[in-house]
Coordinates of C-alpha atoms in Angstrom, one line a residue:
M1 CA -31.5 11.3 40.0
K2 CA -28.9 11.8 42.7
M3 CA -25.9 9.7 42.1
K4 CA -24.6 9.4 45.9
L5 CA -20.7 9.9 45.7
S6 CA -17.8 8.8 48.6
P7 CA -16.0 11.8 49.6
Q8 CA -12.8 11.4 47.0
Q9 CA -15.6 11.1 44.1
E10 CA -17.3 14.2 45.3
A11 CA -14.2 16.5 45.6
A12 CA -13.1 15.1 42.1
V13 CA -16.6 15.9 40.4
L14 CA -17.4 19.7 42.2
H15 CA -13.9 20.6 41.0
M16 CA -13.5 23.2 38.5
G17 CA -11.7 26.2 37.2
S18 CA -8.1 24.0 36.3
P19 CA -7.5 20.8 34.6
A20 CA -8.1 17.6 36.6
L21 CA -7.1 14.3 37.1
V22 CA -8.5 11.8 38.4
T23 CA -5.7 8.2 39.5
A24 CA -8.1 6.2 40.4
G25 CA -7.6 2.7 42.0
A26 CA -9.1 -0.7 40.5
G27 CA -13.1 -0.7 41.7
S28 CA -13.2 2.6 43.1
G29 CA -16.0 3.9 41.2
K30 CA -13.8 5.8 38.1
T31 CA -17.1 5.2 35.6
R32 CA -19.2 6.5 38.4
T33 CA -17.5 9.3 39.3
L34 CA -16.8 10.3 35.4
T35 CA -20.7 9.8 34.8
A36 CA -20.9 12.1 37.9
K37 CA -19.0 14.9 36.5
I38 CA -20.8 15.0 33.2
A39 CA -24.0 15.5 35.2
H40 CA -22.7 18.2 37.6
L41 CA -21.7 20.1 34.5
I42 CA -25.3 19.4 33.2
S43 CA -26.5 21.0 36.5
L44 CA -23.8 23.7 36.2
G45 CA -25.9 25.0 32.8
Y46 CA -23.4 23.3 30.1
P47 CA -25.1 22.0 27.4
P48 CA -24.3 18.3 27.2
E49 CA -24.0 18.8 23.2
R50 CA -21.2 21.0 23.9
I51 CA -19.1 18.7 26.0
L52 CA -16.7 15.9 24.6
A53 CA -16.8 12.8 26.4
I54 CA -13.6 10.5 25.2
T55 CA -13.9 6.5 26.3
F56 CA -11.8 4.2 24.8
T57 CA -14.4 1.5 23.3
N58 CA -18.0 1.8 21.7
K59 CA -19.1 -0.3 24.3
A60 CA -17.9 2.2 27.0
A61 CA -19.3 4.9 25.4
D62 CA -22.6 3.5 25.1
E63 CA -22.6 2.3 28.9
M64 CA -21.8 6.1 30.1
K65 CA -24.7 6.9 27.4
R66 CA -27.1 5.1 29.6
R67 CA -25.8 6.2 32.5
L68 CA -26.0 10.0 31.6
V69 CA -29.5 9.2 30.5
A70 CA -30.9 7.7 34.0
L71 CA -29.2 10.5 35.6
T72 CA -29.9 13.4 33.9
G73 CA -33.5 12.2 32.0
I74 CA -31.9 13.8 28.8
P75 CA -32.0 10.8 26.0
E76 CA -28.9 9.8 24.0
T77 CA -29.2 11.6 21.5
G78 CA -28.5 15.0 23.5
F79 CA -24.9 13.3 24.0
P80 CA -23.6 13.5 20.5
W81 CA -20.1 13.8 21.5
V82 CA -19.7 10.7 23.8
R83 CA -17.7 9.1 21.5
T84 CA -14.3 7.3 21.2
Y85 CA -11.0 9.2 19.9
H86 CA -12.1 7.3 16.2
S87 CA -15.8 7.9 16.3
A88 CA -15.0 12.0 17.1
C89 CA -12.2 12.4 15.1
Y90 CA -14.3 10.7 12.2
K91 CA -17.1 13.2 12.7
I92 CA -14.5 15.9 12.7
L93 CA -13.0 14.5 9.7
C94 CA -15.7 14.5 7.5
V95 CA -16.8 18.4 8.1
H96 CA -12.9 19.5 7.0
C97 CA -11.4 16.8 5.2
G98 CA -11.9 19.3 2.3
L99 CA -8.6 21.0 3.6
L100 CA -6.5 17.4 3.2
G101 CA -8.1 17.3 -0.4
Y102 CA -10.7 14.7 0.6
T103 CA -14.4 14.6 -0.7
T104 CA -17.1 13.2 1.1
P105 CA -18.5 10.4 1.4
L106 CA -14.8 9.8 2.8
Q107 CA -14.1 6.0 3.4
I108 CA -12.6 4.0 6.7
Y109 CA -10.4 0.8 5.6
D110 CA -10.8 -1.7 8.1
T111 CA -8.2 -4.3 8.3
Y112 CA -9.5 -6.6 5.2
H113 CA -9.3 -3.5 2.7
Q114 CA -5.6 -2.1 4.7
R115 CA -4.1 -5.9 4.0
K116 CA -4.9 -5.8 0.6
T117 CA -3.8 -2.3 -0.4
I118 CA -0.7 -3.2 1.5
T119 CA -0.3 -6.6 -0.2
D120 CA -0.7 -4.5 -3.5
V121 CA 1.9 -2.1 -2.0
L122 CA 4.3 -4.9 -1.8
I123 CA 3.8 -6.5 -5.2
R124 CA 4.7 -3.1 -6.9
M125 CA 7.5 -2.6 -5.0
N126 CA 8.6 -6.3 -5.8
H127 CA 8.3 -7.6 -2.4
D128 CA 7.3 -10.7 -0.8
K129 CA 3.4 -10.5 0.7
K130 CA 4.8 -11.9 3.4
F131 CA 6.0 -8.8 5.1
V132 CA 2.5 -7.6 5.1
P133 CA 1.6 -7.7 8.8
T134 CA 5.2 -5.9 10.0
I135 CA 4.6 -2.9 7.3
L136 CA 0.9 -2.6 8.4
N137 CA 2.3 -2.6 11.8
H138 CA 4.9 -0.4 11.3
I139 CA 2.9 2.4 9.5
S140 CA 0.7 2.1 12.2
K141 CA 3.2 2.7 15.0
A142 CA 4.5 5.2 12.5
K143 CA 1.0 7.7 13.1
N144 CA 0.1 6.9 16.3
S145 CA 3.8 8.2 16.7
G146 CA 2.5 11.1 16.2
N147 CA 5.8 11.8 14.5
P148 CA 5.4 9.3 11.3
G149 CA 9.0 10.8 9.8
A150 CA 10.9 10.4 12.9
Y151 CA 9.3 7.0 13.1
L152 CA 10.2 6.2 9.9
D153 CA 13.8 7.8 10.2
A154 CA 14.4 5.6 13.0
Y155 CA 13.2 2.1 11.4
P156 CA 14.9 2.7 7.9
F157 CA 14.4 -0.7 6.5
I158 CA 12.0 -3.9 7.2
S159 CA 14.2 -6.5 6.2
Y160 CA 15.0 -5.1 2.4
V161 CA 11.9 -2.8 2.1
R162 CA 12.1 0.8 2.7
L163 CA 9.5 1.8 4.9
A164 CA 9.4 5.0 3.9
D165 CA 8.8 4.1 0.1
A166 CA 6.0 1.2 1.8
Y167 CA 4.1 4.2 3.4
E168 CA 4.6 7.3 0.7
L169 CA 3.1 4.6 -1.5
Y170 CA 0.2 3.2 1.0
E171 CA -1.1 6.9 1.6
R172 CA -0.9 7.5 -1.9
M173 CA -3.2 4.6 -2.4
L174 CA -5.3 5.5 0.1
K175 CA -6.0 8.6 -1.4
E176 CA -6.7 7.5 -4.7
K177 CA -9.3 6.1 -3.6
N178 CA -11.0 8.8 -1.0
A179 CA -10.3 6.3 1.9
V180 CA -8.8 6.7 5.4
D181 CA -7.6 4.0 7.5
F182 CA -8.1 4.2 11.6
D183 CA -4.7 5.7 12.2
N184 CA -5.5 7.9 9.5
I185 CA -8.6 9.7 10.9
L186 CA -6.5 10.5 14.1
L187 CA -3.7 12.0 12.3
C188 CA -5.6 13.9 9.9
V189 CA -7.7 15.5 12.2
R190 CA -4.5 16.2 14.7
D191 CA -3.2 17.9 11.4
I192 CA -6.1 19.9 10.8
L193 CA -6.5 21.2 14.2
R194 CA -2.7 22.1 14.6
D195 CA -2.2 23.7 11.3
H196 CA -5.4 25.4 10.8
D197 CA -6.1 28.2 13.6
D198 CA -10.0 28.9 12.3
V199 CA -10.7 24.9 13.1
R200 CA -8.9 24.5 16.3
R201 CA -10.5 27.8 17.6
R202 CA -14.0 26.8 16.7
Y203 CA -13.8 23.1 18.1
Q204 CA -11.9 24.8 21.4
E205 CA -14.8 27.1 21.5
R206 CA -17.6 24.2 20.8
F207 CA -16.6 22.0 23.3
E208 CA -16.7 23.7 26.6
F209 CA -15.3 20.8 29.0
I210 CA -13.7 17.7 27.9
L211 CA -13.2 14.4 29.6
V212 CA -11.2 11.7 28.8
D213 CA -11.6 8.0 30.3
E214 CA -8.7 5.4 30.9
Y215 CA -5.9 8.3 30.6
Q216 CA -3.2 5.9 30.8
D217 CA -3.8 4.3 27.9
T218 CA -3.6 7.5 25.6
N219 CA -1.0 7.4 22.9
N220 CA 1.3 10.2 21.2
L221 CA -1.5 11.2 18.9
Q222 CA -4.2 11.2 20.9
E223 CA -2.7 13.2 23.8
D224 CA -1.8 15.7 20.8
L225 CA -5.6 15.7 20.0
T226 CA -6.6 16.3 23.8
G227 CA -3.9 19.3 23.9
L228 CA -5.2 20.7 21.0
L229 CA -9.4 20.7 21.5
C230 CA -9.1 22.1 25.2
R231 CA -8.4 25.5 26.0
G232 CA -6.7 24.6 29.2
D233 CA -8.9 24.7 32.3
N234 CA -11.9 22.5 30.7
L235 CA -9.9 19.3 30.9
F236 CA -11.0 16.7 33.2
C237 CA -8.9 13.1 32.9
V238 CA -9.6 9.9 34.9
G239 CA -7.5 6.6 34.6
D240 CA -5.4 4.0 36.8
D241 CA -1.6 4.3 35.7
W242 CA -1.5 0.8 38.0
Q243 CA -3.4 -0.5 35.1
A244 CA -1.4 0.4 32.1
I245 CA -1.2 -2.8 30.1
Y246 CA -0.9 -1.5 26.1
S247 CA 2.4 -0.5 25.8
F248 CA 2.2 -2.7 22.6
R249 CA -0.3 -1.0 21.2
G250 CA 1.2 2.3 21.4
S251 CA 0.0 4.1 24.8
N252 CA 2.5 6.1 26.6
M253 CA 1.7 6.0 30.4
R254 CA 4.0 9.4 30.8
H255 CA 1.3 11.6 29.7
F256 CA -0.8 10.0 32.6
L257 CA 2.9 10.7 35.3
S258 CA 3.4 13.8 34.0
F259 CA -0.4 15.4 33.4
E260 CA 0.9 17.7 36.7
Q261 CA 4.0 19.2 34.7
R262 CA 2.1 19.6 31.6
Y263 CA -1.2 21.3 32.2
A264 CA -0.6 24.4 34.5
D265 CA -2.3 24.8 37.8
A266 CA -3.5 21.1 37.5
R267 CA -5.1 19.2 40.4
V268 CA -4.6 15.5 41.0
F269 CA -7.8 13.5 42.7
K270 CA -7.4 10.1 44.1
L271 CA -9.7 7.1 44.6
E272 CA -8.7 4.7 46.6
Q273 CA -11.6 2.9 48.3
N274 CA -11.7 -0.6 46.5
Y275 CA -15.5 -1.5 45.9
R276 CA -15.1 -4.6 44.2
S277 CA -12.4 -6.6 46.2
A278 CA -12.3 -8.5 49.5
D279 CA -9.7 -6.5 52.0
T280 CA -6.6 -9.5 51.9
I281 CA -6.6 -8.9 47.5
V282 CA -6.7 -5.5 48.2
R283 CA -3.3 -5.6 50.4
V284 CA -1.9 -7.9 48.5
A285 CA -2.6 -5.8 44.9
N286 CA -1.3 -2.8 46.5
D287 CA 1.9 -4.8 47.8
I288 CA 2.5 -6.1 44.2
I289 CA 2.1 -2.6 42.3
D290 CA 4.9 -1.7 45.4
Y291 CA 7.6 -3.2 43.9
N292 CA 7.1 -1.0 40.3
H293 CA 8.9 2.5 40.7
D294 CA 7.1 4.4 37.5
K295 CA 3.6 5.2 39.5
M296 CA 1.5 7.4 41.3
D297 CA 1.2 6.5 45.1
K298 CA -2.1 5.8 46.2
T299 CA -3.3 3.5 49.5
C300 CA -6.0 1.6 48.0
F301 CA -8.2 0.0 50.8
S302 CA -11.6 -1.8 51.0
E303 CA -14.2 -2.1 53.8
E304 CA -15.1 -5.4 52.8
S305 CA -13.1 -7.8 55.3
G306 CA -11.7 -11.4 54.3
G307 CA -11.1 -12.8 51.0
T308 CA -8.9 -15.7 50.5
V309 CA -5.6 -15.6 48.5
E310 CA -3.4 -18.7 47.6
I311 CA -0.8 -20.2 45.8
Y312 CA -0.2 -23.6 44.3
E313 CA 2.4 -25.2 42.5
F314 CA 1.9 -28.0 40.3
D315 CA 4.3 -30.8 38.3
D316 CA 2.5 -29.6 35.2
E317 CA 0.3 -27.9 33.0
V318 CA -1.9 -30.9 33.1
E319 CA -1.9 -31.6 36.6
E320 CA -3.1 -27.6 37.2
A321 CA -5.8 -27.6 35.0
R322 CA -7.6 -30.8 36.7
W323 CA -6.8 -29.0 39.8
V324 CA -8.4 -25.7 38.7
A325 CA -11.2 -27.4 37.4
R326 CA -11.5 -29.6 40.2
K327 CA -11.8 -26.5 42.6
A328 CA -14.4 -24.8 40.1
E329 CA -16.5 -27.9 41.2
E330 CA -16.2 -27.5 44.1
L331 CA -17.1 -23.9 44.7
N332 CA -19.5 -23.8 42.2
E333 CA -21.3 -26.6 45.1
D334 CA -20.7 -24.3 47.1
G335 CA -23.2 -21.8 45.5
V336 CA -21.0 -19.7 43.0
P337 CA -21.9 -20.1 39.7
Y338 CA -19.4 -21.0 37.1
D339 CA -20.0 -17.6 35.0
A340 CA -18.3 -15.6 38.3
M341 CA -15.2 -17.4 38.3
A342 CA -12.3 -16.9 35.6
V343 CA -9.1 -18.6 34.5
L344 CA -6.5 -15.7 33.3
Y345 CA -3.4 -16.5 31.6
R346 CA -0.8 -14.1 30.3
T347 CA -0.7 -15.8 26.4
K348 CA -3.4 -17.5 24.8
F349 CA -1.9 -20.9 24.2
T350 CA -1.8 -21.4 28.4
S351 CA -5.6 -21.8 27.4
L352 CA -5.8 -25.3 25.5
Y353 CA -5.5 -27.8 29.1
F354 CA -7.9 -26.1 30.8
E355 CA -10.7 -26.2 28.0
H356 CA -9.6 -30.2 27.9
A357 CA -10.0 -30.2 31.4
F358 CA -13.7 -28.5 31.9
R359 CA -14.6 -30.5 28.9
R360 CA -13.5 -33.7 30.2
A361 CA -14.8 -32.3 33.8
G362 CA -18.3 -31.3 32.2
I363 CA -18.0 -28.2 32.8
P364 CA -19.7 -24.9 30.9
Y365 CA -16.7 -22.4 29.8
H366 CA -16.9 -19.7 27.6
L367 CA -13.6 -17.8 26.1
L368 CA -13.9 -14.5 25.7
G369 CA -12.5 -12.8 22.5
D370 CA -13.5 -14.6 20.0
R371 CA -13.4 -13.6 16.2
G372 CA -15.6 -9.9 16.1
F373 CA -18.9 -10.4 14.9
Y374 CA -18.2 -8.0 11.7
D375 CA -14.9 -10.0 11.2
R376 CA -17.4 -13.1 10.4
K377 CA -17.0 -14.5 6.8
E378 CA -20.7 -14.1 6.1
V379 CA -21.0 -10.6 7.4
M380 CA -18.2 -9.8 5.4
D381 CA -19.0 -10.7 1.9
I382 CA -22.9 -9.0 2.6
N383 CA -20.9 -5.8 3.6
S384 CA -18.9 -5.8 0.9
Y385 CA -21.5 -6.1 -1.4
L386 CA -23.2 -2.6 0.9
M387 CA -19.4 -1.2 0.4
A388 CA -19.2 -1.9 -3.2
A389 CA -22.6 -0.2 -3.7
V390 CA -21.8 3.2 -1.7
F391 CA -17.7 3.4 -3.1
E392 CA -17.0 2.8 -6.4
K393 CA -13.6 2.9 -6.2
D394 CA -13.5 0.0 -3.3
D395 CA -11.4 -2.3 -5.6
T396 CA -10.9 -4.5 -2.6
A397 CA -14.7 -5.3 -1.6
F398 CA -15.8 -5.3 -5.2
E399 CA -12.9 -8.3 -5.8
R400 CA -14.6 -10.1 -3.0
I401 CA -18.1 -10.2 -3.9
I402 CA -17.2 -10.4 -7.7
N403 CA -17.5 -14.3 -7.7
I404 CA -19.3 -14.6 -4.3
P405 CA -21.5 -16.7 -5.3
R406 CA -19.7 -18.1 -8.3
R407 CA -20.2 -16.0 -11.6
G408 CA -17.4 -17.7 -13.7
V409 CA -14.7 -14.9 -13.1
G410 CA -11.8 -16.7 -13.2
A411 CA -7.9 -15.4 -12.9
K412 CA -7.8 -14.7 -16.5
T413 CA -11.0 -13.2 -17.0
L414 CA -10.3 -10.7 -14.1
A415 CA -6.6 -10.4 -15.8
S416 CA -8.3 -9.3 -18.8
I417 CA -10.6 -6.5 -16.7
N418 CA -7.9 -5.4 -14.9
D419 CA -6.3 -4.8 -18.1
M420 CA -8.2 -2.2 -19.1
R421 CA -7.6 -0.2 -16.5
T422 CA -6.3 3.3 -17.0
G423 CA -4.8 5.6 -14.7
A424 CA -7.2 5.6 -11.4
M425 CA -9.5 3.7 -12.8
S426 CA -11.6 1.9 -10.7
L427 CA -12.5 -1.8 -10.9
Q428 CA -16.0 -1.4 -11.2
A429 CA -15.1 1.3 -14.0
A430 CA -13.3 -1.2 -16.1
V431 CA -16.6 -3.9 -15.6
H432 CA -18.4 -1.2 -17.0
L433 CA -16.3 -0.7 -19.8
A434 CA -15.9 -4.4 -20.5
L435 CA -19.7 -4.5 -21.1
A436 CA -19.6 -1.7 -22.7
E437 CA -17.5 -3.1 -25.3
R438 CA -18.8 -6.9 -24.8
R439 CA -15.5 -8.3 -24.5
L440 CA -16.7 -11.4 -22.2
S441 CA -18.5 -14.2 -22.6
D442 CA -22.1 -14.7 -22.6
K443 CA -22.3 -16.0 -19.3
V444 CA -19.8 -14.0 -17.5
Y445 CA -21.3 -10.9 -19.2
Q446 CA -24.8 -11.3 -18.5
A447 CA -23.6 -12.2 -14.4
L448 CA -21.8 -9.2 -14.6
S449 CA -24.8 -7.3 -15.7
D450 CA -26.9 -8.6 -13.3
L451 CA -24.5 -8.1 -10.3
M452 CA -23.8 -4.0 -11.4
A453 CA -27.2 -3.9 -11.6
L454 CA -28.1 -5.4 -8.2
L455 CA -25.2 -2.5 -7.0
D456 CA -27.1 0.0 -8.8
D457 CA -30.5 -1.3 -7.2
I458 CA -29.3 -1.0 -3.4
R459 CA -27.2 2.2 -3.7
D460 CA -30.0 4.2 -2.3
M461 CA -32.0 1.7 0.2
R462 CA -31.9 1.6 3.9
P463 CA -29.4 -0.9 5.1
D464 CA -31.7 -3.6 6.2
A465 CA -33.6 -3.7 2.8
A466 CA -30.4 -3.8 0.8
I467 CA -29.1 -6.6 2.8
R468 CA -32.5 -8.4 2.2
E469 CA -31.9 -7.5 -1.4
V470 CA -28.5 -8.8 -2.1
I471 CA -29.7 -12.1 -0.4
E472 CA -32.3 -12.7 -2.2
R473 CA -31.0 -11.7 -5.5
I474 CA -27.7 -13.5 -5.2
G475 CA -29.0 -16.7 -3.7
Y476 CA -26.9 -16.1 -0.6
L477 CA -27.9 -18.5 2.0
N478 CA -27.9 -21.3 -1.0
Y479 CA -24.3 -20.6 -1.2
L480 CA -23.8 -20.2 1.9
K481 CA -24.9 -23.8 3.2
Q482 CA -22.8 -25.3 0.4
Y483 CA -20.0 -23.7 1.7
A484 CA -20.5 -24.5 5.6
D485 CA -21.2 -28.4 4.7
A486 CA -18.3 -28.4 2.8
G487 CA -16.1 -26.9 5.7
S488 CA -18.1 -28.4 8.3
M489 CA -19.1 -25.1 9.7
D490 CA -22.5 -24.5 11.2
F491 CA -25.5 -23.0 9.1
T492 CA -27.5 -22.2 11.4
E493 CA -24.9 -20.2 13.2
K494 CA -24.4 -18.4 10.1
V495 CA -28.1 -17.8 9.4
E496 CA -28.3 -16.7 12.9
N497 CA -25.4 -13.6 12.6
I498 CA -27.3 -12.5 9.0
D499 CA -30.6 -12.4 11.0
Q500 CA -28.8 -10.1 13.9
L501 CA -26.9 -8.1 10.8
I502 CA -30.4 -7.5 9.2
S503 CA -31.6 -6.2 12.8
A504 CA -28.6 -4.0 13.4
A505 CA -28.7 -2.6 10.1
A506 CA -32.6 -1.8 10.6
R507 CA -31.6 0.8 13.3
M508 CA -29.4 2.9 10.8
E509 CA -31.0 5.8 8.1
S510 CA -28.8 5.4 4.9
L511 CA -26.1 3.0 4.0
T512 CA -23.0 5.4 4.6
A513 CA -23.9 5.7 8.2
Y514 CA -24.6 2.1 8.4
L515 CA -20.7 1.3 6.6
E516 CA -19.2 3.9 8.8
E517 CA -20.7 2.5 12.4
A518 CA -19.6 -1.2 11.4
A519 CA -16.4 0.4 10.2
L520 CA -15.8 1.5 13.7
I521 CA -16.5 -0.7 15.6
R522 CA -14.8 -4.0 13.6
E523 CA -12.1 -1.8 14.8
D524 CA -13.4 -1.9 18.3
K525 CA -11.4 -4.0 20.4
D526 CA -13.4 -4.4 23.2
D527 CA -14.3 -8.1 23.6
E528 CA -18.1 -8.9 24.6
E529 CA -18.0 -10.4 28.3
G530 CA -20.9 -12.7 29.1
G531 CA -21.8 -16.2 27.7
F532 CA -22.9 -19.4 30.1
G533 CA -19.6 -21.0 32.0
V534 CA -16.5 -20.4 33.4
N535 CA -14.5 -17.2 31.5
L536 CA -11.1 -18.3 30.2
A537 CA -9.3 -15.0 29.4
T538 CA -5.9 -13.3 28.8
I539 CA -5.4 -11.0 31.1
H540 CA -5.5 -8.2 28.9
A541 CA -9.0 -9.6 27.7
A542 CA -10.5 -9.0 31.2
K543 CA -9.1 -5.6 31.7
G544 CA -12.6 -3.9 33.2
L545 CA -14.4 -7.3 34.2
E546 CA -15.1 -8.6 37.5
F547 CA -15.4 -11.9 39.0
H548 CA -16.2 -13.8 42.4
T549 CA -13.2 -16.4 41.9
V550 CA -10.3 -15.5 39.5
F551 CA -7.5 -18.3 38.7
V552 CA -4.6 -17.0 37.6
V553 CA -2.7 -19.7 36.1
G554 CA 0.5 -20.2 34.4
C555 CA 2.7 -17.6 37.1
E556 CA 6.0 -18.6 35.9
E557 CA 9.4 -16.9 35.0
N558 CA 9.2 -16.5 31.1
L559 CA 5.6 -16.9 30.8
L560 CA 4.2 -14.2 33.6
P561 CA 6.4 -12.1 33.3
H562 CA 6.5 -12.9 29.9
W563 CA 10.3 -13.7 28.4
K564 CA 10.1 -10.6 26.4
S565 CA 9.7 -8.2 29.3
L566 CA 12.3 -9.8 31.1
E567 CA 15.4 -7.2 29.6
E568 CA 13.8 -3.8 29.8
E569 CA 12.7 -2.3 33.1
D570 CA 9.9 -0.3 31.6
D571 CA 8.8 -3.9 30.3
L572 CA 9.0 -5.6 33.3
Q573 CA 7.2 -2.7 35.4
E574 CA 4.2 -3.5 33.0
E575 CA 4.3 -7.2 33.3
R576 CA 3.8 -6.6 37.2
R577 CA 1.3 -4.4 36.2
L578 CA -0.5 -7.2 34.5
M579 CA -0.2 -9.5 37.5
Y580 CA -2.2 -6.5 39.4
V581 CA -4.6 -6.1 36.9
A582 CA -5.6 -10.2 37.5
A583 CA -5.5 -10.2 41.2
T584 CA -7.9 -7.3 41.2
R585 CA -10.6 -8.9 38.7
A586 CA -11.1 -11.0 42.0
A587 CA -13.9 -10.2 44.4
R588 CA -13.6 -12.8 47.1
C589 CA -11.3 -15.6 46.1
L590 CA -8.0 -15.5 44.1
F591 CA -5.7 -18.8 43.4
L592 CA -2.5 -18.2 41.6
T593 CA -0.7 -21.1 40.4
A594 CA 2.4 -22.7 38.6
A595 CA 3.2 -25.6 36.5
G596 CA 7.1 -26.7 37.0
F597 CA 7.2 -28.1 33.7
R598 CA 4.8 -26.9 30.7
K599 CA 5.1 -27.6 26.7
G600 CA 8.0 -29.9 27.9
Q601 CA 10.0 -27.8 29.5
F602 CA 11.2 -27.1 33.0
N603 CA 9.4 -23.5 34.3
R604 CA 11.0 -21.4 37.6
R605 CA 8.0 -20.0 39.5
S606 CA 7.4 -16.6 38.6
R607 CA 9.3 -13.5 41.0
F608 CA 5.7 -12.2 41.3
L609 CA 4.6 -15.3 43.3
F610 CA 7.6 -14.4 45.5
E611 CA 6.2 -11.0 46.0
I612 CA 2.8 -11.9 47.1
E613 CA 4.2 -14.8 49.2
R614 CA 6.3 -11.9 51.3
S615 CA 2.6 -10.1 51.6
L616 CA 0.5 -13.2 53.0

């Protein structure tokens, strides 16, 4: 199947011989161009298994593979290196982790494990556990900066916690468990490629071409990896600096803006035609971003005439929400489906009155960005059993399951078992020792014997069979029903989640492969869109999506732009990019609203509304 391309898209696709950057305006066919580039490389004789295509989410990688299958006829398995940075680097790390003193299988610590480990770190350092989120955040930033040492020098203390000491102890505890966190995956591979010439040459030779999607969102560490893997002329990056809105995650837009300086003989291609939004919306969006001075110039346009852009102001957030609800009803009566509408806001608290208004009006709605599948209690419980079976040093997983369901292992019993540990002995090893020496009551002895037997039995099972075995042997559904009843939760929904878990696990061959996949997807913060009804979302959660009608609400000073972003020019420019992203989600209708009073406080209308008014 040959893909139809615009002249600008085709020029980028056909370019060879030097690094290329495609600066793609909103709705300009960025993914189409990237996919067409890969198909073109294959037509030139490049083996698909030697093309590295980096996306920022697992969902985007899956979508790209689906497009490539349709375009080339090659099955998905023929594209083993269409992956996220983390997934690609983990694959490399599993081969070469011995260079850093690890063994396989290597465990990925998810957020739950990281928090538990940092909690243990702070307890050992005699510090309050309340610092766990802050310390974890700084450790992550240190790694993603690409230079942890310099970061730790710049931030020596968090309150009275010496950050370098916490970092060192945290890393040592991970190493003892033969585990890495998500940031370690990138940092370790960066260090291996940087410090081992033979490994670097191996992958430079393996990857005949490297493509990077959403290049404006790369952080320093990811840019280091890109530079180490490419040979110089075989790099193709796509993105839009106008939509760079993730500096809080460590992304550095300067990589995008300095591409021509960083890579010799680089070419820049501009995709300026917007195929999503009507002309009026595109013109307004251009004028919004024009107030930013740090950007690559583009003149985006649309051949779709018309479009609606209107500004409304209200006394307070209640009146604002009621108007949005009434307008949504009117549009729906005119034939616009509710799920083709979105209410976008800068911060999550803003959604409250819109939820109220939609409920009262009987309008269905859907909140984007709900709790991820692998973060749900029942999924974490079952996966912890599987982790404990595969990774015997995983104390975090084992501690979670040792009393789920209740086995009579109270705090005193657990403390006595922990007292038996010496050196780096795992909790499971201590339980085996306690069982061997029969230091437990008859009830606890039998319960823990059954638990250890279960872990032994499922270790070599297929993932779906292991899950069924766990559920059956521990009576998990009975436990879950009691838990759901006690907590007023929906038991049926939890059973459906377990059914879905079994279905997903059945696609994997081994527990190790399943747990690796689950850990990578769990870290992936990409929100699932869909569901029936008006979409309520933060602007960040809506990036990459499109709707017939968009309401951008809460357009007030200190909210959009956010009060934390008013002091630094770089931060204010990012807030303006957020407004640009919000506006360009709309295909036909864009409504912007502000409330004079919100949370009982007077608010001035956003400066961005004045900028938009000048454009209308």
